Amino acid sequence: MQENCDQPAPEGGISWSAEHSTAVVFINWNHAGETIRCVNRVLRWRELRPDVLIVDNASEPADRDLLAGALAGRAELVFNQENGGFAGGSNRGIEKALEKDVGQVALCNYDADFAEETLIRLIDTLARYPEIGAVGPVLREGERRFAGGRDIGRFLETRRSLSPSEEPGPPVIVDYVPGTLIVIRRSVFEQCGLLDEDYFFSGEVADYCRRIRDRGWKCAVNREVAVNHDVEKSGRRNDLYPYYSFRNRFLFVRKHYRGLKSLGMVVYWSGLTAAAAGRAGLSGNRLQARALLLAGRDGLLGRWGDRNGLFIPEEAP
């Protein structure tokens, strides 16, 4: 059931203050052109002047050189020696951000198209609602709109769809805010630590939101702002994405469920993963079928972290 924030907002419009500065963290992995485009847009902002950090996750040399040539001296660059995935890359950026006097950190994907006003309104949401620890916008993908997500340990399709007739309203409380664009308070990091790098990619933000909620904070989506999300830009939709998406459900269940319920959820996800692999195989998508079978195997065996080497030979340990 949907829950809205009902705390009265202060009078006087936008309440954010430049005194509470913001860090914006981007992760790059062999998409320097898209990352540069996003960062340049942020650097042109006039009112909000965030600290911009770009963490490169051991991209190809040419990609790193392109990134450095375009952004060195204009934004802070962190070059990882190994691919830390979204979780590890974000953590390196968050660590750097928290060394500065920032009130909140925004994690941003290069495939999200958002304006300065969007981030200002998300920061304003944190200022207006002290119980909210993390907030994001509505995601717009073509004709569809999504407002946050549900428990990834219970649901296969976790994203909450908005109907075309649903009007903007107060922030809505959600199980998790997608990592496409999420703004998190500094005090949340101080209480809850960093993202769990065992996830590597997919599920780490949902897990973090669960940890935030366990500490008494709320996670919310501001339905008055939306960003365009181009999911096709991320690539690897037939192997890496389904592998980590399904494998990490097992990790989430192990962390957040106990006893017979945990065992039941492991059986549940084993069945869903096997069924998805079967459907992929019958449709002729052997690459995806293999990824899903490996996801089920590794989920049951507890093989977490970076497993890109299963699909990208040059990244094998």
CSV table of C-alpha atoms in Angstrom, one decimal:
chain,number,residue,atom,x,y,z
A,1,MET,CA,0.0,0.0,0.0
A,2,GLN,CA,1.3,3.4,-1.0
A,3,GLU,CA,2.4,5.7,1.9
A,4,ASN,CA,2.9,9.4,1.4
A,5,CYS,CA,4.9,11.8,3.4
A,6,ASP,CA,2.4,14.0,5.3
A,7,GLN,CA,4.5,16.3,7.3
A,8,PRO,CA,3.6,19.9,6.5
A,9,ALA,CA,6.3,21.5,4.3
A,10,PRO,CA,7.7,24.9,5.4
A,11,GLU,CA,6.3,28.0,3.8
A,12,GLY,CA,8.2,29.9,1.2
A,13,GLY,CA,8.9,27.5,-1.7
A,14,ILE,CA,12.3,25.9,-2.1
A,15,SER,CA,14.1,25.5,1.2
A,16,TRP,CA,17.5,24.1,0.2
A,17,SER,CA,20.6,26.1,1.2
A,18,ALA,CA,23.9,26.5,-0.6
A,19,GLU,CA,25.5,26.2,2.8
A,20,HIS,CA,24.7,22.4,2.6
A,21,SER,CA,26.8,21.6,-0.4
A,22,THR,CA,26.4,18.5,-2.5
A,23,ALA,CA,28.7,16.0,-4.1
A,24,VAL,CA,27.7,14.3,-7.4
A,25,VAL,CA,29.3,10.9,-8.1
A,26,PHE,CA,29.4,9.3,-11.6
A,27,ILE,CA,30.8,5.9,-12.3
A,28,ASN,CA,32.5,5.2,-15.7
A,29,TRP,CA,33.2,1.8,-17.2
A,30,ASN,CA,34.2,2.1,-20.9
A,31,HIS,CA,31.5,4.8,-21.6
A,32,ALA,CA,33.7,7.9,-21.4
A,33,GLY,CA,31.8,9.7,-24.1
A,34,GLU,CA,28.5,9.4,-22.3
A,35,THR,CA,30.0,10.2,-19.0
A,36,ILE,CA,31.7,13.3,-20.3
A,37,ARG,CA,28.4,14.5,-21.8
A,38,CYS,CA,26.6,14.1,-18.4
A,39,VAL,CA,29.4,15.7,-16.4
A,40,ASN,CA,29.7,18.7,-18.8
A,41,ARG,CA,26.0,19.3,-18.3
A,42,VAL,CA,26.4,19.4,-14.6
A,43,LEU,CA,29.4,21.7,-14.8
A,44,ARG,CA,27.3,24.2,-16.7
A,45,TRP,CA,24.8,24.6,-13.9
A,46,ARG,CA,24.5,28.1,-12.6
A,47,GLU,CA,22.8,27.9,-9.2
A,48,LEU,CA,23.8,24.6,-7.7
A,49,ARG,CA,27.6,24.1,-7.8
A,50,PRO,CA,28.2,20.6,-6.6
A,51,ASP,CA,31.6,18.9,-6.1
A,52,VAL,CA,31.7,16.5,-9.1
A,53,LEU,CA,33.6,13.2,-8.8
A,54,ILE,CA,34.1,10.7,-11.5
A,55,VAL,CA,35.2,7.2,-10.6
A,56,ASP,CA,36.6,5.1,-13.5
A,57,ASN,CA,36.3,1.4,-12.9
A,58,ALA,CA,39.4,0.2,-14.7
A,59,SER,CA,38.2,1.0,-18.2
A,60,GLU,CA,40.2,0.4,-21.3
A,61,PRO,CA,43.3,2.7,-21.6
A,62,ALA,CA,41.8,4.7,-24.5
A,63,ASP,CA,38.6,5.3,-22.5
A,64,ARG,CA,40.5,6.5,-19.5
A,65,ASP,CA,42.6,8.8,-21.6
A,66,LEU,CA,39.5,10.3,-23.2
A,67,LEU,CA,38.0,10.9,-19.7
A,68,ALA,CA,41.2,12.5,-18.4
A,69,GLY,CA,41.7,14.7,-21.5
A,70,ALA,CA,38.2,16.1,-21.2
A,71,LEU,CA,37.7,16.5,-17.5
A,72,ALA,CA,41.1,16.7,-15.7
A,73,GLY,CA,41.2,20.0,-13.8
A,74,ARG,CA,37.4,20.5,-14.2
A,75,ALA,CA,36.2,17.7,-11.9
A,76,GLU,CA,37.8,15.2,-9.5
A,77,LEU,CA,38.9,12.0,-11.2
A,78,VAL,CA,39.5,8.7,-9.4
A,79,PHE,CA,41.0,5.8,-11.4
A,80,ASN,CA,40.5,2.4,-9.9
A,81,GLN,CA,43.0,-0.3,-10.7
A,82,GLU,CA,40.3,-2.9,-10.6
A,83,ASN,CA,36.7,-2.9,-11.6
A,84,GLY,CA,34.7,-2.4,-8.4
A,85,GLY,CA,31.3,-2.6,-10.0
A,86,PHE,CA,28.6,0.0,-9.2
A,87,ALA,CA,29.0,-0.7,-5.5
A,88,GLY,CA,32.7,-0.5,-5.3
A,89,GLY,CA,33.0,2.4,-7.7
A,90,SER,CA,30.3,4.3,-5.8
A,91,ASN,CA,32.0,3.7,-2.5
A,92,ARG,CA,35.3,5.2,-3.7
A,93,GLY,CA,33.4,8.3,-4.8
A,94,ILE,CA,31.4,8.5,-1.6
A,95,GLU,CA,34.6,8.2,0.5
A,96,LYS,CA,36.1,11.1,-1.4
A,97,ALA,CA,32.9,13.1,-1.1
A,98,LEU,CA,32.7,12.7,2.6
A,99,GLU,CA,36.1,14.1,3.0
A,100,LYS,CA,34.5,17.4,1.9
A,101,ASP,CA,32.0,19.5,3.8
A,102,VAL,CA,28.9,18.1,2.0
A,103,GLY,CA,25.5,17.6,3.4
A,104,GLN,CA,24.4,15.0,0.8
A,105,VAL,CA,25.8,12.8,-1.9
A,106,ALA,CA,24.0,12.2,-5.3
A,107,LEU,CA,24.8,8.9,-7.1
A,108,CYS,CA,24.1,9.4,-10.8
A,109,ASN,CA,24.1,7.1,-13.9
A,110,TYR,CA,25.3,8.4,-17.2
A,111,ASP,CA,22.2,7.0,-18.8
A,112,ALA,CA,20.0,9.4,-16.8
A,113,ASP,CA,19.1,12.8,-18.3
A,114,PHE,CA,18.3,15.3,-15.5
A,115,ALA,CA,18.4,19.0,-15.0
A,116,GLU,CA,19.8,21.3,-12.3
A,117,GLU,CA,16.3,22.0,-11.1
A,118,THR,CA,15.7,18.2,-10.5
A,119,LEU,CA,18.6,17.9,-8.1
A,120,ILE,CA,17.7,21.1,-6.3
A,121,ARG,CA,14.2,19.8,-5.7
A,122,LEU,CA,15.6,16.4,-4.5
A,123,ILE,CA,17.9,18.2,-2.0
A,124,ASP,CA,14.9,20.4,-1.0
A,125,THR,CA,12.9,17.2,-0.2
A,126,LEU,CA,15.6,16.2,2.3
A,127,ALA,CA,15.5,19.7,3.8
A,128,ARG,CA,11.7,19.6,4.2
A,129,TYR,CA,11.3,16.1,5.4
A,130,PRO,CA,14.0,15.2,8.1
A,131,GLU,CA,12.7,11.6,8.3
A,132,ILE,CA,13.8,10.9,4.7
A,133,GLY,CA,17.3,9.6,4.4
A,134,ALA,CA,17.4,9.0,0.6
A,135,VAL,CA,15.3,10.4,-2.2
A,136,GLY,CA,15.1,10.0,-6.0
A,137,PRO,CA,12.9,11.2,-8.9
A,138,VAL,CA,10.3,9.5,-11.0
A,139,LEU,CA,12.1,7.6,-13.8
A,140,ARG,CA,10.7,8.0,-17.3
A,141,GLU,CA,11.5,5.3,-19.8
A,142,GLY,CA,9.7,6.0,-23.1
A,143,GLU,CA,6.0,6.1,-22.3
A,144,ARG,CA,6.3,4.4,-18.9
A,145,ARG,CA,7.0,6.1,-15.6
A,146,PHE,CA,8.3,4.4,-12.4
A,147,ALA,CA,8.4,5.7,-8.8
A,148,GLY,CA,10.8,3.6,-6.8
A,149,GLY,CA,10.7,-0.1,-6.1
A,150,ARG,CA,9.5,-2.9,-3.8
A,151,ASP,CA,11.5,-5.4,-1.8
A,152,ILE,CA,13.8,-7.2,-4.2
A,153,GLY,CA,13.8,-10.3,-2.0
A,154,ARG,CA,10.0,-10.8,-2.5
A,155,PHE,CA,9.2,-9.5,-6.0
A,156,LEU,CA,10.6,-10.3,-9.5
A,157,GLU,CA,9.2,-7.1,-11.0
A,158,THR,CA,10.1,-4.6,-8.3
A,159,ARG,CA,9.5,-1.2,-9.9
A,160,ARG,CA,6.4,0.7,-9.0
A,161,SER,CA,4.6,1.9,-12.2
A,162,LEU,CA,2.8,5.2,-12.3
A,163,SER,CA,-0.5,5.3,-14.3
A,164,PRO,CA,-0.8,7.9,-17.0
A,165,SER,CA,-3.5,9.6,-14.9
A,166,GLU,CA,-1.5,9.7,-11.7
A,167,GLU,CA,-0.8,13.3,-10.8
A,168,PRO,CA,2.3,14.6,-9.0
A,169,GLY,CA,1.9,14.7,-5.2
A,170,PRO,CA,3.7,14.5,-1.9
A,171,PRO,CA,6.8,12.3,-1.8
A,172,VAL,CA,5.9,8.6,-1.7
A,173,ILE,CA,7.6,6.2,0.6
A,174,VAL,CA,9.2,3.2,-1.2
A,175,ASP,CA,11.2,0.2,-0.3
A,176,TYR,CA,14.1,1.4,-2.4
A,177,VAL,CA,15.1,4.3,-4.6
A,178,PRO,CA,16.8,3.2,-7.8
A,179,GLY,CA,20.5,4.0,-8.1
A,180,THR,CA,19.9,5.8,-11.5
A,181,LEU,CA,19.7,9.0,-9.5
A,182,ILE,CA,19.6,8.9,-5.7
A,183,VAL,CA,20.4,11.6,-3.1
A,184,ILE,CA,21.5,10.4,0.3
A,185,ARG,CA,22.2,12.4,3.5
A,186,ARG,CA,25.6,12.6,4.9
A,187,SER,CA,24.3,11.5,8.3
A,188,VAL,CA,22.9,8.3,6.7
A,189,PHE,CA,26.4,7.3,5.5
A,190,GLU,CA,27.8,8.1,8.9
A,191,GLN,CA,25.2,5.8,10.5
A,192,CYS,CA,24.9,3.0,7.9
A,193,GLY,CA,28.3,2.9,6.3
A,194,LEU,CA,28.8,2.3,2.6
A,195,LEU,CA,27.3,0.0,-0.1
A,196,ASP,CA,27.8,-3.7,0.2
A,197,GLU,CA,30.4,-4.6,-2.5
A,198,ASP,CA,29.4,-8.2,-2.5
A,199,TYR,CA,26.6,-7.2,-4.8
A,200,PHE,CA,29.1,-5.7,-7.3
A,201,PHE,CA,26.3,-4.6,-9.7
A,202,SER,CA,22.5,-4.6,-9.2
A,203,GLY,CA,20.7,-4.8,-5.9
A,204,GLU,CA,23.3,-2.9,-3.8
A,205,VAL,CA,21.2,0.3,-3.6
A,206,ALA,CA,18.1,-1.7,-2.7
A,207,ASP,CA,20.1,-3.4,0.0
A,208,TYR,CA,21.4,0.0,1.2
A,209,CYS,CA,17.8,1.4,1.3
A,210,ARG,CA,16.8,-1.6,3.4
A,211,ARG,CA,19.6,-0.9,5.8
A,212,ILE,CA,18.6,2.8,5.9
A,213,ARG,CA,15.0,1.8,6.8
A,214,ASP,CA,16.3,-0.6,9.4
A,215,ARG,CA,17.9,2.4,11.1
A,216,GLY,CA,14.6,4.3,11.2
A,217,TRP,CA,15.0,6.5,8.1
A,218,LYS,CA,12.5,6.6,5.2
A,219,CYS,CA,13.3,6.3,1.5
A,220,ALA,CA,11.1,8.3,-0.9
A,221,VAL,CA,10.5,9.4,-4.5
A,222,ASN,CA,9.6,13.0,-5.2
A,223,ARG,CA,6.8,12.6,-7.8
A,224,GLU,CA,7.1,16.3,-8.8
A,225,VAL,CA,10.3,15.7,-10.7
A,226,ALA,CA,11.2,13.1,-13.4
A,227,VAL,CA,14.3,12.1,-15.3
A,228,ASN,CA,14.6,10.4,-18.7
A,229,HIS,CA,16.3,7.0,-18.3
A,230,ASP,CA,17.7,5.4,-21.4
A,231,VAL,CA,18.2,1.8,-20.3
A,232,GLU,CA,19.6,0.7,-23.7
A,233,LYS,CA,22.7,2.8,-23.2
A,234,SER,CA,23.9,0.5,-20.4
A,235,GLY,CA,24.3,-2.6,-22.6
A,236,ARG,CA,25.0,-6.2,-21.6
A,237,ARG,CA,21.3,-6.8,-21.2
A,238,ASN,CA,21.6,-10.5,-22.1
A,239,ASP,CA,24.4,-11.6,-19.8
A,240,LEU,CA,25.8,-9.3,-17.1
A,241,TYR,CA,22.5,-7.6,-16.2
A,242,PRO,CA,20.4,-10.8,-15.8
A,243,TYR,CA,23.2,-12.6,-14.1
A,244,TYR,CA,23.7,-10.1,-11.3
A,245,SER,CA,20.0,-9.2,-11.1
A,246,PHE,CA,19.1,-12.8,-10.3
A,247,ARG,CA,22.2,-13.9,-8.4
A,248,ASN,CA,21.9,-10.9,-6.0
A,249,ARG,CA,18.4,-11.8,-5.0
A,250,PHE,CA,19.9,-14.8,-3.2
A,251,LEU,CA,22.4,-12.5,-1.4
A,252,PHE,CA,19.6,-10.1,-0.4
A,253,VAL,CA,17.6,-13.0,1.0
A,254,ARG,CA,20.5,-14.3,3.0
A,255,LYS,CA,21.1,-10.9,4.5
A,256,HIS,CA,17.6,-9.9,5.3
A,257,TYR,CA,15.6,-13.0,5.9
A,258,ARG,CA,16.0,-15.6,8.7
A,259,GLY,CA,15.1,-19.2,9.4
A,260,LEU,CA,12.5,-21.1,7.5
A,261,LYS,CA,11.5,-17.9,5.6
A,262,SER,CA,15.0,-17.5,4.3
A,263,LEU,CA,15.1,-21.1,3.2
A,264,GLY,CA,11.7,-20.7,1.5
A,265,MET,CA,12.8,-17.6,-0.3
A,266,VAL,CA,16.0,-19.4,-1.6
A,267,VAL,CA,13.7,-22.2,-3.0
A,268,TYR,CA,11.5,-19.5,-4.5
A,269,TRP,CA,14.3,-17.7,-6.3
A,270,SER,CA,15.9,-21.0,-7.4
A,271,GLY,CA,12.6,-21.8,-9.2
A,272,LEU,CA,12.2,-18.4,-10.7
A,273,THR,CA,15.8,-18.4,-12.0
A,274,ALA,CA,15.5,-21.9,-13.5
A,275,ALA,CA,12.2,-20.9,-15.1
A,276,ALA,CA,13.7,-17.7,-16.6
A,277,ALA,CA,16.6,-19.7,-17.9
A,278,GLY,CA,14.3,-22.2,-19.5
A,279,ARG,CA,12.2,-19.5,-21.2
A,280,ALA,CA,15.4,-17.9,-22.5
A,281,GLY,CA,16.7,-21.2,-23.9
A,282,LEU,CA,13.4,-22.0,-25.6
A,283,SER,CA,13.4,-18.5,-27.3
A,284,GLY,CA,16.9,-19.2,-28.6
A,285,ASN,CA,18.6,-16.7,-26.4
A,286,ARG,CA,21.4,-19.0,-25.3
A,287,LEU,CA,23.6,-16.2,-23.9
A,288,GLN,CA,20.9,-15.2,-21.4
A,289,ALA,CA,20.0,-18.8,-20.6
A,290,ARG,CA,23.6,-19.5,-19.6
A,291,ALA,CA,23.8,-16.3,-17.6
A,292,LEU,CA,20.7,-17.2,-15.6
A,293,LEU,CA,21.8,-20.8,-15.0
A,294,LEU,CA,25.1,-19.4,-13.6
A,295,ALA,CA,23.2,-16.9,-11.5
A,296,GLY,CA,21.3,-19.7,-9.9
A,297,ARG,CA,24.4,-21.8,-9.3
A,298,ASP,CA,26.4,-18.9,-7.8
A,299,GLY,CA,23.5,-17.7,-5.7
A,300,LEU,CA,23.1,-21.1,-4.1
A,301,LEU,CA,26.9,-21.5,-3.6
A,302,GLY,CA,27.3,-18.0,-2.2
A,303,ARG,CA,29.7,-16.8,-4.9
A,304,TRP,CA,29.4,-13.0,-4.7
A,305,GLY,CA,31.4,-10.0,-5.9
A,306,ASP,CA,32.9,-9.6,-9.4
A,307,ARG,CA,32.0,-12.4,-11.7
A,308,ASN,CA,32.5,-10.6,-15.0
A,309,GLY,CA,35.1,-13.1,-15.9
A,310,LEU,CA,32.3,-15.6,-16.6
A,311,PHE,CA,31.3,-13.5,-19.6
A,312,ILE,CA,34.3,-11.3,-20.4
A,313,PRO,CA,37.3,-13.6,-20.6
A,314,GLU,CA,39.9,-10.8,-20.3
A,315,GLU,CA,38.4,-9.9,-16.9
A,316,ALA,CA,38.8,-13.5,-15.5
A,317,PRO,CA,41.0,-13.6,-12.4
